Coordinates of C-alpha atoms in Angstrom, one line a residue:
X226 CA 36.9 -33.6 -11.0
X227 CA 38.9 -35.8 -13.2
X228 CA 41.7 -33.6 -14.8
X229 CA 41.5 -35.6 -18.1
X230 CA 37.9 -34.6 -18.6
X231 CA 38.9 -31.1 -19.8
X232 CA 40.9 -32.6 -22.6
X233 CA 38.4 -35.2 -23.9
X234 CA 37.0 -34.2 -27.3
X235 CA 34.8 -37.3 -28.0
X236 CA 33.8 -40.0 -25.5
X237 CA 31.9 -43.0 -26.6
X238 CA 30.7 -45.1 -23.6
X239 CA 28.6 -47.6 -25.6
X240 CA 25.7 -47.6 -23.2
X241 CA 22.2 -48.5 -24.3
X242 CA 22.9 -51.6 -26.4
X243 CA 21.9 -50.2 -29.8
X244 CA 23.7 -48.6 -32.8
X245 CA 21.5 -45.5 -32.3
X246 CA 22.8 -45.1 -28.7
X247 CA 26.3 -46.2 -29.3
X248 CA 26.9 -43.5 -32.0
X249 CA 26.6 -40.6 -29.7
X250 CA 29.4 -38.6 -28.2
X251 CA 28.7 -38.4 -24.5
X252 CA 30.1 -34.9 -24.3
X253 CA 28.0 -33.6 -27.2
X254 CA 25.0 -35.8 -27.8
X255 CA 23.7 -34.0 -30.9
X256 CA 23.1 -36.3 -33.8
X257 CA 25.5 -34.4 -36.0
X258 CA 28.9 -35.0 -37.7
X259 CA 30.0 -31.7 -36.1
X260 CA 29.4 -33.4 -32.7
X261 CA 31.6 -36.3 -33.8
X262 CA 28.7 -38.8 -33.7
X263 CA 29.7 -42.2 -35.2
X264 CA 28.3 -43.5 -38.4
X265 CA 28.4 -47.3 -38.2
X266 CA 28.6 -49.4 -41.3
X267 CA 29.3 -53.1 -42.1
X268 CA 29.1 -55.8 -39.5
X269 CA 29.2 -54.2 -36.1
X270 CA 27.3 -56.0 -33.2
X271 CA 25.8 -53.7 -30.5
X272 CA 24.9 -55.1 -27.1
X273 CA 25.1 -54.6 -23.4
X274 CA 28.9 -55.2 -23.5
X275 CA 29.5 -52.5 -26.0
X276 CA 30.5 -52.9 -29.7
X277 CA 32.1 -55.9 -31.5
X278 CA 33.6 -55.9 -35.0
X279 CA 33.4 -58.7 -37.5
X280 CA 37.0 -58.7 -38.8
X281 CA 35.6 -58.1 -42.3
X282 CA 34.0 -54.7 -42.8
X283 CA 32.6 -53.4 -39.5
X284 CA 33.6 -49.8 -38.8
X285 CA 32.5 -46.5 -37.2
X286 CA 33.4 -43.1 -38.7
X287 CA 33.8 -40.5 -35.9
X288 CA 34.1 -37.6 -38.4
X289 CA 37.1 -36.2 -36.4
X290 CA 39.9 -35.5 -38.8
X291 CA 43.3 -34.9 -37.1
X292 CA 44.7 -32.6 -39.8
X293 CA 41.9 -30.1 -39.1
X294 CA 43.2 -29.5 -35.6
X295 CA 46.5 -28.9 -33.7
X296 CA 49.5 -31.1 -33.4
X297 CA 48.5 -32.9 -30.2
X298 CA 46.2 -35.9 -30.1
X299 CA 45.3 -39.0 -28.0
X300 CA 43.0 -41.9 -28.8
X301 CA 41.9 -44.7 -26.5
X302 CA 39.9 -47.9 -26.4
X303 CA 38.7 -50.1 -23.6
X304 CA 39.1 -53.6 -24.9
X305 CA 37.3 -56.5 -23.3
X306 CA 38.7 -59.3 -25.5
X307 CA 42.2 -60.4 -26.2
X308 CA 44.0 -62.5 -28.9
X309 CA 45.7 -61.6 -32.1
X310 CA 43.7 -59.6 -34.7
X311 CA 44.4 -58.3 -38.2
X312 CA 42.7 -54.9 -37.7
X313 CA 43.1 -51.7 -35.6
X314 CA 41.0 -50.7 -32.7
X315 CA 41.1 -47.1 -33.8
X316 CA 42.8 -45.6 -36.9
X317 CA 43.2 -42.5 -39.0
X318 CA 45.4 -42.7 -42.0
X319 CA 46.6 -40.0 -44.4
X320 CA 45.3 -40.4 -48.0
X321 CA 48.9 -40.3 -49.3
X322 CA 50.0 -42.9 -46.7
X323 CA 52.4 -40.4 -45.0
X324 CA 50.9 -40.3 -41.5
X325 CA 48.8 -42.2 -39.0
X326 CA 47.2 -42.2 -35.6
X327 CA 46.2 -45.6 -34.4
X328 CA 46.1 -48.5 -31.9
X329 CA 46.5 -52.1 -32.9
X330 CA 46.1 -53.8 -29.6
X331 CA 47.7 -57.0 -30.8
X332 CA 48.3 -57.7 -34.5
X333 CA 48.7 -61.1 -36.1
X334 CA 52.4 -61.0 -35.3
X335 CA 51.6 -60.7 -31.5
X336 CA 53.0 -57.1 -31.5
X337 CA 51.1 -54.0 -30.3
X338 CA 51.3 -51.0 -32.7
X339 CA 50.5 -47.4 -31.9
X340 CA 51.0 -43.9 -33.2
X341 CA 49.7 -40.4 -32.5
X342 CA 49.9 -37.9 -35.4
X343 CA 53.1 -39.4 -36.7
X344 CA 54.7 -40.6 -39.9
X345 CA 55.3 -44.1 -38.5
X346 CA 54.1 -46.4 -35.8
X347 CA 56.0 -47.8 -32.9
X348 CA 55.6 -51.4 -31.6
X349 CA 56.2 -53.5 -28.6
X350 CA 55.8 -57.2 -27.7
X351 CA 54.3 -59.0 -24.7
X352 CA 51.5 -56.7 -23.8
X353 CA 47.9 -57.8 -23.2
X354 CA 45.3 -56.5 -25.7
X355 CA 42.7 -56.0 -22.9
X356 CA 42.0 -53.0 -20.7
X357 CA 42.3 -49.3 -21.4
X358 CA 44.9 -48.6 -24.1
X359 CA 45.8 -45.0 -24.7
X360 CA 48.1 -43.7 -27.5
X361 CA 49.1 -40.1 -27.0
X362 CA 51.4 -37.5 -28.5
X363 CA 53.9 -35.7 -26.3
X364 CA 54.7 -32.6 -28.2
X365 CA 55.7 -32.8 -31.8
X366 CA 58.5 -35.3 -31.4
X367 CA 57.3 -38.1 -29.0
X368 CA 54.5 -40.6 -28.8
X369 CA 53.6 -42.8 -25.8
X370 CA 51.4 -45.8 -25.1
X371 CA 49.6 -46.4 -21.8
X372 CA 47.8 -49.5 -20.6
X373 CA 45.5 -49.2 -17.6
X374 CA 47.0 -45.8 -16.7
X375 CA 50.6 -46.9 -16.7
X376 CA 53.2 -46.1 -19.4
X377 CA 54.3 -49.2 -21.3
X378 CA 56.3 -47.6 -24.2
X379 CA 57.4 -44.4 -25.8
X380 CA 59.3 -43.5 -29.0
X381 CA 60.5 -40.5 -30.9
X382 CA 58.4 -39.5 -33.9
X383 CA 58.2 -37.2 -36.9
X384 CA 55.0 -35.1 -36.8
X385 CA 52.4 -36.0 -39.4
X386 CA 48.6 -35.5 -39.2
X387 CA 46.2 -37.8 -41.0
X388 CA 43.7 -36.1 -43.4
X389 CA 41.0 -38.8 -43.0
X390 CA 38.7 -39.2 -40.0
X391 CA 39.4 -41.5 -37.1
X392 CA 37.6 -44.8 -37.5
X393 CA 36.7 -47.3 -34.8
X394 CA 37.2 -51.1 -35.4
X395 CA 39.1 -50.6 -38.7
X396 CA 39.0 -49.2 -42.2
X397 CA 39.3 -50.3 -45.7
X398 CA 42.9 -50.8 -46.9
X399 CA 44.1 -51.1 -43.3
X400 CA 42.0 -54.0 -41.9
X401 CA 39.2 -54.7 -39.5
X402 CA 39.1 -56.0 -35.9
X403 CA 36.8 -58.5 -34.3
X404 CA 37.4 -57.2 -30.8
X405 CA 34.7 -56.2 -28.2
X406 CA 35.1 -52.7 -26.9
X407 CA 33.4 -51.1 -23.9
X408 CA 34.4 -47.5 -24.7
X409 CA 36.5 -45.4 -27.1
X410 CA 37.6 -41.8 -27.2
X411 CA 39.5 -38.9 -28.7
X412 CA 41.3 -36.2 -26.7
X413 CA 44.1 -33.8 -26.6
X414 CA 47.4 -35.3 -25.4
X415 CA 47.5 -36.6 -21.8
X416 CA 50.3 -36.6 -19.3
X417 CA 51.0 -39.5 -16.9
X418 CA 48.7 -38.1 -14.2
X419 CA 45.9 -37.5 -16.6
X420 CA 46.3 -41.0 -18.2
X421 CA 46.1 -42.6 -14.7
X422 CA 43.0 -40.5 -13.9
X423 CA 41.3 -41.5 -17.1
X424 CA 41.9 -45.2 -16.3
X425 CA 40.5 -44.7 -12.8
X426 CA 37.3 -43.1 -14.1
X427 CA 37.0 -45.6 -17.0
X428 CA 37.4 -48.7 -14.8
X429 CA 34.8 -47.3 -12.3
X430 CA 32.4 -46.9 -15.2
X431 CA 33.0 -50.3 -16.7
X432 CA 32.6 -51.9 -13.2
X433 CA 29.3 -50.1 -12.7
X434 CA 28.2 -51.6 -16.1
X435 CA 29.4 -55.1 -14.9
X436 CA 31.7 -55.5 -17.9
X437 CA 35.1 -54.6 -16.4
X438 CA 38.3 -56.5 -17.3

């Protein structure tokens, strides 16, 4: 009955403790690119707490390319570890460098960066890198960041849709994270009620898995 469920395109719950289990989209568990299964490569650690990057080359390709779809998008990650990091939690970048969708929970400058089908990121300071972080578009001219279901920042944007697939834990040319994540996802843009509902459901799941933050 969660309203946000109808907007989720790919949901990665990282249950099962193995790469073979963690690659599957919970909403379409076919082992196919068309189902947005993740192809893992590099140094990604899989375990009962989810996935952990190695800050060097660990990444997961979701096969979801924003430019193939409409203007709206949202991406989210449930981070279990904090601290500064040189890589993004999720990222899709245009091959010409003209647009991006991403979440950098906390970069090396202690700022959080985010974007949602835009030509540029927005940033803020003083936010924790842990919990459920959601970057969402709001129409063609606004993007917003939520943490644990509450809005923490918004900014105007110029619409731009990346032509490369969304990757988890980083990508070559952008950087790689060493964070531990308990879930990731891709969805259509969410409003404030849907963002709060997503957090409620996600926190209940993580608590049931004994890995909540």
